[in-house]
Amino acid sequence: MRVAVLSAEAVPYSKTGGLGDVAGALPKALKQVGVDSLLITPCYLQTKGEYLWHTAIDDLWVHWRGTPFRAKAFYSEANGSPTFLIDAPEYFHRDSIYGYREDHERFAFFNHAALVLLERVGRPPDIVHLNDWHCGFAAVELSAKRRWDAYWQNTRTVFSIHNMAYQGVFGADELWKFGFGAELERNAFMSNGAASAMKAGLETADMLSTVSQRYAQEIQLPENAYGLDWLVRQRADRLIGITNGVDYDVWNPATDPEIPAHFYADDLSGKMQCKRSLLEQFSLPANLERPIFANITRLTAQKGIELMKQVAGEILAAGAYIISLGSGESRYEDFWQRLRDHAPRQVGVYRGYSEPLAHKIEAGADIFMMPSKFEPCGLNQMYSLRYGTVPIVRAVGGLDDTVQNFDLVNGTGNGFKFGPYRADSFLEKIYEALFAYADQDTWRRIQLNGMSEDNSWENAARKYVQLYEWTRN
Ligand code: ADP
């Protein structure tokens, strides 16, 4: 089976969040289970030159907005699978990957160019796997093309929702510019008087998936789907939840090149070294018996920073450390900075994005906080499990599917989990975790329960193969 995966970001070429991790790892995992997979993603200013192996197509002519537009395509296998990176500096060479007024146009172009590229390289794929609103355009284009273009007749589409909160909404009067003038196509985009690329993908793709089973249920409710719950319910028989995997080639404490000492489930001594070095890096005193609470995230309301704000004082009063790595909304960046100024011997803050530091924190911390408002899948709780860093999470989306609350009586569970989005519920779990931490054997049990879990991509890839098979039949 031949599968083309399209994504706006993919590790190691580009990443702003979980989508990048998933789109980089899935094609490699598919390849490992025998699928002929191909990744197509934009080449950004941020994409490192070392990943661009060679120019595959120097003259990728794309008919765009009424005129011929010359793009290029680089080739690479830096993520472990064949990859084409579409190079169009006008659209993709910018200071950041997203955040521009014409983002919808940038990704509409990417979609169209990716399909031109697939026509150019020959043999049509059986499945085009589209990810998030950035790829909703290709779902519509392919469903139209299938009606008149023999090349695409046997190609089917899968559309994956990684985060329903971002829908790619823009003025419907622009649709014709991107080639979606026909009524049928226009209707696919229309949502509450505007065009929505997410809606277009949801409506026209042959099959839908999302990144956890719990999120597949949640997005059928009005409070979680930002106006599209009715459509998700309408297509629920074509929607499945597949929990993301972890790339253990990248996130593995036994081999991780970013961390100062390696460790294993049966020998955690290296983790103590990682903790010492993490405290040193943040100029914090080396009280190794005190727990480190950590958080690594995009600083947006989704991630429950408001709750962390409300419990931080109690964590510090218990004598623990807090380390935060993140960037995003200034109100949250300011909060972490103020907390650090308030307790410089207990709080470490790095404002920004740093992949190496993310690894060091996962390795050196004791407890990882993810009190998200909503979380389609979440990756950091799964990285934490592998690094013996016990997660405290809110029971939503993928957090609910992957973390089980520790049961002191029979020793089961890999973390701590609370329900209501309230500081007192979160705090209750923080105290439960501190109580467990105080007893070395209990803590070791929780760590081992998490470290022995298999959240590898192989399981997830097999489920995707099954989904592709259903889509073809
Ligand atoms: P989301 O996709 O909503 O951002 P996920 O938990 O699915 O959340 O994935 C987030 C990914 O981005 C993780 O790999 C996490 O380590 C990484 N990440 C987020 N913020 C930072 C940061 N400031 N520095 C390094 N990595 C980060």
mmCIF file of C-alpha atoms in Angstrom, residues 31-340:
data_model
loop_
_atom_site.group_PDB
_atom_site.id
_atom_site.type_symbol
_atom_site.label_atom_id
_atom_site.label_comp_id
_atom_site.label_asym_id
_atom_site.label_seq_id
_atom_site.Cartn_x
_atom_site.Cartn_y
_atom_site.Cartn_z
ATOM 1 C CA LYS A 31 7.518 2.085 6.597
ATOM 2 C CA GLN A 32 8.611 -0.276 9.352
ATOM 3 C CA VAL A 33 5.318 -2.175 9.136
ATOM 4 C CA GLY A 34 5.613 -2.525 5.359
ATOM 5 C CA VAL A 35 3.781 0.521 3.985
ATOM 6 C CA ASP A 36 5.303 2.441 1.088
ATOM 7 C CA SER A 37 5.056 5.826 2.801
ATOM 8 C CA LEU A 38 5.987 9.296 1.691
ATOM 9 C CA LEU A 39 5.929 12.539 3.660
ATOM 10 C CA ILE A 40 5.277 15.948 2.097
ATOM 11 C CA THR A 41 5.815 19.099 4.161
ATOM 12 C CA PRO A 42 6.889 22.710 3.532
ATOM 13 C CA CYS A 43 10.502 23.800 3.627
ATOM 14 C CA TYR A 44 10.645 26.682 6.116
ATOM 15 C CA LEU A 45 13.327 29.218 6.855
ATOM 16 C CA GLN A 46 13.711 27.247 10.118
ATOM 17 C CA THR A 47 14.350 23.920 8.317
ATOM 18 C CA LYS A 48 18.025 23.116 8.767
ATOM 19 C CA GLY A 49 20.043 22.884 5.558
ATOM 20 C CA GLU A 50 21.636 19.605 6.661
ATOM 21 C CA TYR A 51 18.210 17.940 6.281
ATOM 22 C CA LEU A 52 17.818 18.989 2.646
ATOM 23 C CA TRP A 53 19.689 16.165 0.956
ATOM 24 C CA HIS A 54 19.237 17.272 -2.612
ATOM 25 C CA THR A 55 16.941 19.168 -4.934
ATOM 26 C CA ALA A 56 14.500 16.615 -6.303
ATOM 27 C CA ILE A 57 12.498 18.946 -8.540
ATOM 28 C CA ASP A 58 13.876 22.289 -9.588
ATOM 29 C CA ASP A 59 10.850 23.376 -11.572
ATOM 30 C CA LEU A 60 7.680 22.378 -9.788
ATOM 31 C CA TRP A 61 5.240 24.442 -11.823
ATOM 32 C CA VAL A 62 2.055 25.035 -9.909
ATOM 33 C CA HIS A 63 -0.908 26.792 -11.483
ATOM 34 C CA TRP A 64 -1.714 29.182 -8.677
ATOM 35 C CA ARG A 65 -4.106 32.117 -8.440
ATOM 36 C CA GLY A 66 -4.438 32.267 -12.199
ATOM 37 C CA THR A 67 -0.740 32.206 -13.085
ATOM 38 C CA PRO A 68 2.074 29.668 -13.222
ATOM 39 C CA PHE A 69 4.136 29.667 -10.024
ATOM 40 C CA ARG A 70 7.528 28.057 -9.864
ATOM 41 C CA ALA A 71 8.292 26.132 -6.667
ATOM 42 C CA LYS A 72 10.984 23.579 -5.871
ATOM 43 C CA ALA A 73 11.048 20.330 -3.957
ATOM 44 C CA PHE A 74 13.899 19.048 -1.837
ATOM 45 C CA TYR A 75 14.343 15.404 -0.978
ATOM 46 C CA SER A 76 15.355 13.952 2.368
ATOM 47 C CA GLU A 77 15.036 10.883 4.541
ATOM 48 C CA ALA A 78 16.174 12.613 7.711
ATOM 49 C CA ASN A 79 12.998 11.501 9.514
ATOM 50 C CA GLY A 80 13.516 7.879 8.414
ATOM 51 C CA SER A 81 11.109 7.913 5.477
ATOM 52 C CA PRO A 82 11.186 9.410 1.980
ATOM 53 C CA THR A 83 10.261 13.084 2.249
ATOM 54 C CA PHE A 84 9.623 15.905 -0.184
ATOM 55 C CA LEU A 85 9.904 19.433 1.163
ATOM 56 C CA ILE A 86 8.093 22.052 -0.885
ATOM 57 C CA ASP A 87 10.159 25.170 -1.281
ATOM 58 C CA ALA A 88 8.328 28.417 -1.971
ATOM 59 C CA PRO A 89 10.204 31.203 -0.141
ATOM 60 C CA GLU A 90 7.370 33.717 -0.685
ATOM 61 C CA TYR A 91 5.176 31.598 1.541
ATOM 62 C CA PHE A 92 7.457 29.696 3.868
ATOM 63 C CA HIS A 93 10.599 31.721 4.519
ATOM 64 C CA ARG A 94 9.311 33.731 7.486
ATOM 65 C CA ASP A 95 10.312 34.424 11.073
ATOM 66 C CA SER A 96 7.870 31.872 12.398
ATOM 67 C CA ILE A 97 5.997 28.912 11.028
ATOM 68 C CA TYR A 98 2.482 30.163 11.760
ATOM 69 C CA GLY A 99 0.810 33.365 12.796
ATOM 70 C CA TYR A 100 0.317 35.311 9.555
ATOM 71 C CA ARG A 101 -2.856 36.913 8.273
ATOM 72 C CA GLU A 102 -2.654 34.856 5.106
ATOM 73 C CA ASP A 103 -1.850 31.483 6.725
ATOM 74 C CA HIS A 104 -4.857 29.991 4.935
ATOM 75 C CA GLU A 105 -3.370 31.017 1.588
ATOM 76 C CA ARG A 106 0.056 29.644 2.520
ATOM 77 C CA PHE A 107 -1.357 26.217 3.320
ATOM 78 C CA ALA A 108 -3.858 26.221 0.468
ATOM 79 C CA PHE A 109 -0.807 26.651 -1.744
ATOM 80 C CA PHE A 110 1.078 23.900 0.078
ATOM 81 C CA ASN A 111 -1.819 21.474 -0.463
ATOM 82 C CA HIS A 112 -2.165 22.250 -4.124
ATOM 83 C CA ALA A 113 1.596 22.046 -4.716
ATOM 84 C CA ALA A 114 1.746 18.705 -2.871
ATOM 85 C CA LEU A 115 -0.853 17.229 -5.221
ATOM 86 C CA VAL A 116 1.001 18.590 -8.256
ATOM 87 C CA LEU A 117 4.137 16.972 -6.859
ATOM 88 C CA LEU A 118 2.346 13.638 -6.402
ATOM 89 C CA GLU A 119 1.220 13.796 -10.021
ATOM 90 C CA ARG A 120 4.750 14.590 -11.101
ATOM 91 C CA VAL A 121 6.429 11.724 -9.220
ATOM 92 C CA GLY A 122 4.189 9.137 -10.857
ATOM 93 C CA ARG A 123 2.112 6.311 -9.374
ATOM 94 C CA PRO A 124 -0.827 7.759 -7.394
ATOM 95 C CA PRO A 125 -0.990 6.894 -3.697
ATOM 96 C CA ASP A 126 -3.758 4.634 -2.397
ATOM 97 C CA ILE A 127 -4.213 6.949 0.568
ATOM 98 C CA VAL A 128 -3.484 10.625 1.077
ATOM 99 C CA HIS A 129 -3.320 11.185 4.819
ATOM 100 C CA LEU A 130 -4.146 14.814 5.685
ATOM 101 C CA ASN A 131 -3.425 16.434 9.026
ATOM 102 C CA ASP A 132 -5.328 19.255 10.695
ATOM 103 C CA TRP A 133 -6.904 22.309 9.084
ATOM 104 C CA HIS A 134 -3.752 23.108 7.080
ATOM 105 C CA CYS A 135 -4.577 20.100 4.872
ATOM 106 C CA GLY A 136 -8.353 20.488 4.597
ATOM 107 C CA PHE A 137 -7.883 22.058 1.140
ATOM 108 C CA ALA A 138 -6.455 18.874 -0.376
ATOM 109 C CA ALA A 139 -9.438 16.822 0.851
ATOM 110 C CA VAL A 140 -11.750 19.017 -1.240
ATOM 111 C CA GLU A 141 -9.437 19.173 -4.242
ATOM 112 C CA LEU A 142 -9.007 15.402 -4.306
ATOM 113 C CA SER A 143 -12.688 14.649 -3.920
ATOM 114 C CA ALA A 144 -13.382 16.950 -6.893
ATOM 115 C CA LYS A 145 -10.527 15.580 -8.991
ATOM 116 C CA ARG A 146 -11.619 12.011 -8.430
ATOM 117 C CA ARG A 147 -14.738 12.746 -10.444
ATOM 118 C CA TRP A 148 -12.900 13.710 -13.617
ATOM 119 C CA ASP A 149 -9.212 12.829 -13.343
ATOM 120 C CA ALA A 150 -8.407 9.146 -13.918
ATOM 121 C CA TYR A 151 -5.055 9.570 -12.168
ATOM 122 C CA TRP A 152 -6.760 10.061 -8.790
ATOM 123 C CA GLN A 153 -9.669 7.699 -9.286
ATOM 124 C CA ASN A 154 -8.506 5.093 -6.795
ATOM 125 C CA THR A 155 -7.014 7.412 -4.200
ATOM 126 C CA ARG A 156 -8.829 7.774 -0.872
ATOM 127 C CA THR A 157 -8.342 10.376 1.877
ATOM 128 C CA VAL A 158 -7.935 10.163 5.650
ATOM 129 C CA PHE A 159 -8.204 13.397 7.630
ATOM 130 C CA SER A 160 -6.723 13.490 11.139
ATOM 131 C CA ILE A 161 -7.733 16.020 13.774
ATOM 132 C CA HIS A 162 -4.838 16.907 16.060
ATOM 133 C CA ASN A 163 -6.493 19.937 17.618
ATOM 134 C CA MET A 164 -10.035 21.106 17.012
ATOM 135 C CA ALA A 165 -9.294 24.531 18.493
ATOM 136 C CA TYR A 166 -7.498 25.660 15.334
ATOM 137 C CA GLN A 167 -9.800 25.630 12.324
ATOM 138 C CA GLY A 168 -8.201 27.792 9.637
ATOM 139 C CA VAL A 169 -11.123 30.206 9.226
ATOM 140 C CA PHE A 170 -11.013 32.905 6.536
ATOM 141 C CA GLY A 171 -13.280 35.029 4.352
ATOM 142 C CA ALA A 172 -15.302 32.910 1.937
ATOM 143 C CA ASP A 173 -14.773 35.523 -0.812
ATOM 144 C CA GLU A 174 -11.200 34.250 -1.132
ATOM 145 C CA LEU A 175 -12.175 30.673 -2.000
ATOM 146 C CA TRP A 176 -12.319 31.237 -5.737
ATOM 147 C CA LYS A 177 -8.682 32.435 -5.721
ATOM 148 C CA PHE A 178 -7.597 29.012 -4.519
ATOM 149 C CA GLY A 179 -9.635 27.213 -7.166
ATOM 150 C CA PHE A 180 -12.700 26.445 -5.037
ATOM 151 C CA GLY A 181 -15.275 28.461 -6.984
ATOM 152 C CA ALA A 182 -17.740 25.648 -7.698
ATOM 153 C CA GLU A 183 -20.768 25.495 -5.426
ATOM 154 C CA LEU A 184 -20.103 21.991 -4.141
ATOM 155 C CA GLU A 185 -16.561 22.878 -3.125
ATOM 156 C CA ARG A 186 -17.564 26.200 -1.655
ATOM 157 C CA ASN A 187 -20.237 24.518 0.465
ATOM 158 C CA ALA A 188 -17.686 22.094 1.841
ATOM 159 C CA PHE A 189 -15.802 25.041 3.369
ATOM 160 C CA MET A 190 -18.743 27.121 4.531
ATOM 161 C CA SER A 191 -19.208 27.300 8.284
ATOM 162 C CA ASN A 192 -21.155 30.047 10.068
ATOM 163 C CA GLY A 193 -20.765 32.493 7.211
ATOM 164 C CA ALA A 194 -17.008 32.018 6.714
ATOM 165 C CA ALA A 195 -14.717 29.424 5.127
ATOM 166 C CA SER A 196 -13.195 26.844 7.455
ATOM 167 C CA ALA A 197 -10.446 24.522 6.232
ATOM 168 C CA MET A 198 -11.058 22.220 9.209
ATOM 169 C CA LYS A 199 -14.710 21.897 8.289
ATOM 170 C CA ALA A 200 -13.794 21.165 4.668
ATOM 171 C CA GLY A 201 -11.522 18.313 5.739
ATOM 172 C CA LEU A 202 -14.081 16.890 8.147
ATOM 173 C CA GLU A 203 -16.816 17.019 5.556
ATOM 174 C CA THR A 204 -15.048 15.690 2.484
ATOM 175 C CA ALA A 205 -12.397 13.204 3.600
ATOM 176 C CA ASP A 206 -13.316 9.550 3.158
ATOM 177 C CA MET A 207 -12.343 8.669 6.744
ATOM 178 C CA LEU A 208 -11.558 10.650 9.866
ATOM 179 C CA SER A 209 -9.312 9.994 12.784
ATOM 180 C CA THR A 210 -8.203 11.811 15.855
ATOM 181 C CA VAL A 211 -5.368 11.295 18.281
ATOM 182 C CA SER A 212 -7.043 9.522 21.192
ATOM 183 C CA GLN A 213 -10.232 7.573 21.784
ATOM 184 C CA ARG A 214 -11.394 9.936 24.469
ATOM 185 C CA TYR A 215 -10.928 12.981 22.202
ATOM 186 C CA ALA A 216 -12.958 11.197 19.490
ATOM 187 C CA GLN A 217 -15.846 11.259 21.979
ATOM 188 C CA GLU A 218 -15.171 14.753 23.311
ATOM 189 C CA ILE A 219 -15.289 16.491 19.925
ATOM 190 C CA GLN A 220 -18.848 15.270 19.450
ATOM 191 C CA LEU A 221 -19.891 17.656 22.239
ATOM 192 C CA PRO A 222 -20.562 21.377 21.622
ATOM 193 C CA GLU A 223 -18.171 22.515 24.363
ATOM 194 C CA ASN A 224 -15.159 20.900 22.679
ATOM 195 C CA ALA A 225 -15.674 21.316 18.942
ATOM 196 C CA TYR A 226 -15.922 25.093 18.401
ATOM 197 C CA GLY A 227 -19.068 24.881 16.305
ATOM 198 C CA LEU A 228 -18.327 21.666 14.414
ATOM 199 C CA ASP A 229 -19.692 19.063 16.861
ATOM 200 C CA TRP A 230 -22.754 18.504 14.651
ATOM 201 C CA LEU A 231 -20.525 17.515 11.739
ATOM 202 C CA VAL A 232 -18.367 15.224 13.857
ATOM 203 C CA ARG A 233 -21.521 13.502 15.135
ATOM 204 C CA GLN A 234 -22.859 13.251 11.610
ATOM 205 C CA ARG A 235 -19.676 11.488 10.506
ATOM 206 C CA ALA A 236 -19.027 9.573 13.736
ATOM 207 C CA ASP A 237 -19.311 6.227 11.918
ATOM 208 C CA ARG A 238 -16.221 7.234 9.935
ATOM 209 C CA LEU A 239 -14.204 8.524 12.878
ATOM 210 C CA ILE A 240 -11.787 6.567 15.019
ATOM 211 C CA GLY A 241 -9.354 7.512 17.789
ATOM 212 C CA ILE A 242 -5.751 6.293 17.535
ATOM 213 C CA THR A 243 -3.463 7.363 20.369
ATOM 214 C CA ASN A 244 -0.192 8.842 19.159
ATOM 215 C CA GLY A 245 2.949 6.840 19.717
ATOM 216 C CA VAL A 246 6.291 7.871 21.137
ATOM 217 C CA ASP A 247 9.392 7.776 19.008
ATOM 218 C CA TYR A 248 11.625 5.785 21.359
ATOM 219 C CA ASP A 249 14.613 6.404 19.062
ATOM 220 C CA VAL A 250 14.354 10.035 20.182
ATOM 221 C CA TRP A 251 12.795 9.739 23.669
ATOM 222 C CA ASN A 252 14.675 7.003 25.473
ATOM 223 C CA PRO A 253 16.625 7.578 28.729
ATOM 224 C CA ALA A 254 18.908 4.636 27.930
ATOM 225 C CA THR A 255 20.260 6.244 24.752
ATOM 226 C CA ASP A 256 19.262 9.948 24.784
ATOM 227 C CA PRO A 257 22.309 11.978 23.651
ATOM 228 C CA GLU A 258 20.907 15.176 25.208
ATOM 229 C CA ILE A 259 21.011 14.006 28.838
ATOM 230 C CA PRO A 260 24.053 13.918 31.143
ATOM 231 C CA ALA A 261 23.600 10.293 32.305
ATOM 232 C CA HIS A 262 21.631 7.362 30.976
ATOM 233 C CA PHE A 263 19.280 5.267 33.084
ATOM 234 C CA TYR A 264 17.082 2.195 32.908
ATOM 235 C CA ALA A 265 14.040 0.788 34.694
ATOM 236 C CA ASP A 266 16.252 -1.523 36.788
ATOM 237 C CA ASP A 267 18.914 1.098 37.518
ATOM 238 C CA LEU A 268 17.737 4.637 38.096
ATOM 239 C CA SER A 269 21.053 5.967 39.438
ATOM 240 C CA GLY A 270 21.623 7.959 36.238
ATOM 241 C CA LYS A 271 18.343 9.802 36.834
ATOM 242 C CA MET A 272 19.750 11.222 40.066
ATOM 243 C CA GLN A 273 22.723 12.558 38.101
ATOM 244 C CA CYS A 274 20.321 14.124 35.608
ATOM 245 C CA LYS A 275 18.462 15.750 38.511
ATOM 246 C CA ARG A 276 21.661 17.157 39.988
ATOM 247 C CA SER A 277 22.741 18.576 36.668
ATOM 248 C CA LEU A 278 19.281 20.055 35.959
ATOM 249 C CA LEU A 279 19.307 21.905 39.284
ATOM 250 C CA GLU A 280 22.803 23.140 38.518
ATOM 251 C CA GLN A 281 21.761 24.336 35.070
ATOM 252 C CA PHE A 282 19.023 26.488 36.648
ATOM 253 C CA SER A 283 21.364 27.653 39.459
ATOM 254 C CA LEU A 284 19.185 25.999 42.089
ATOM 255 C CA PRO A 285 20.625 24.482 45.296
ATOM 256 C CA ALA A 286 21.286 20.735 45.072
ATOM 257 C CA ASN A 287 18.735 19.421 47.584
ATOM 258 C CA LEU A 288 18.270 16.131 45.801
ATOM 259 C CA GLU A 289 15.710 14.755 48.245
ATOM 260 C CA ARG A 290 13.239 17.504 47.285
ATOM 261 C CA PRO A 291 10.995 16.775 44.301
ATOM 262 C CA ILE A 292 11.149 18.785 41.086
ATOM 263 C CA PHE A 293 7.774 19.624 39.532
ATOM 264 C CA ALA A 294 8.172 20.358 35.822
ATOM 265 C CA ASN A 295 6.199 21.688 32.923
ATOM 266 C CA ILE A 296 7.110 21.992 29.232
ATOM 267 C CA THR A 297 4.526 23.521 26.981
ATOM 268 C CA ARG A 298 3.216 26.107 24.594
ATOM 269 C CA LEU A 299 1.942 28.762 26.986
ATOM 270 C CA THR A 300 -1.709 28.956 25.978
ATOM 271 C CA ALA A 301 -4.941 28.758 27.970
ATOM 272 C CA GLN A 302 -5.434 25.170 26.727
ATOM 273 C CA LYS A 303 -2.564 23.959 28.891
ATOM 274 C CA GLY A 304 -4.111 24.884 32.254
ATOM 275 C CA ILE A 305 -1.536 27.514 33.225
ATOM 276 C CA GLU A 306 -4.289 29.205 35.275
ATOM 277 C CA LEU A 307 -4.449 26.132 37.495
ATOM 278 C CA MET A 308 -0.657 25.985 37.831
ATOM 279 C CA LYS A 309 -0.745 29.619 38.868
ATOM 280 C CA GLN A 310 -3.185 28.786 41.660
ATOM 281 C CA VAL A 311 -1.234 25.826 43.064
ATOM 282 C CA ALA A 312 2.336 27.119 42.668
ATOM 283 C CA GLY A 313 2.393 28.695 46.141
ATOM 284 C CA GLU A 314 1.433 25.385 47.779
ATOM 285 C CA ILE A 315 4.100 23.461 45.861
ATOM 286 C CA LEU A 316 6.734 25.938 46.981
ATOM 287 C CA ALA A 317 5.426 25.860 50.569
ATOM 288 C CA ALA A 318 5.973 22.087 50.519
ATOM 289 C CA GLY A 319 9.648 22.787 49.812
ATOM 290 C CA ALA A 320 9.624 21.447 46.234
ATOM 291 C CA TYR A 321 11.212 22.915 43.110
ATOM 292 C CA ILE A 322 9.331 24.069 40.028
ATOM 293 C CA ILE A 323 10.957 24.159 36.594
ATOM 294 C CA SER A 324 9.154 25.531 33.563
ATOM 295 C CA LEU A 325 10.118 25.576 29.894
ATOM 296 C CA GLY A 326 7.759 27.344 27.553
ATOM 297 C CA SER A 327 6.879 30.234 25.358
ATOM 298 C CA GLY A 328 3.633 31.767 24.249
ATOM 299 C CA GLU A 329 1.187 34.289 25.636
ATOM 300 C CA SER A 330 2.928 37.070 27.514
ATOM 301 C CA ARG A 331 0.546 36.916 30.507
ATOM 302 C CA TYR A 332 1.769 33.350 31.144
ATOM 303 C CA GLU A 333 5.426 34.096 30.392
ATOM 304 C CA ASP A 334 5.180 36.955 32.901
ATOM 305 C CA PHE A 335 3.627 34.686 35.506
ATOM 306 C CA TRP A 336 6.538 32.209 35.374
ATOM 307 C CA GLN A 337 9.030 35.053 35.458
ATOM 308 C CA ARG A 338 7.363 36.609 38.496
ATOM 309 C CA LEU A 339 7.284 33.258 40.271
ATOM 310 C CA ARG A 340 10.996 32.861 39.663
#
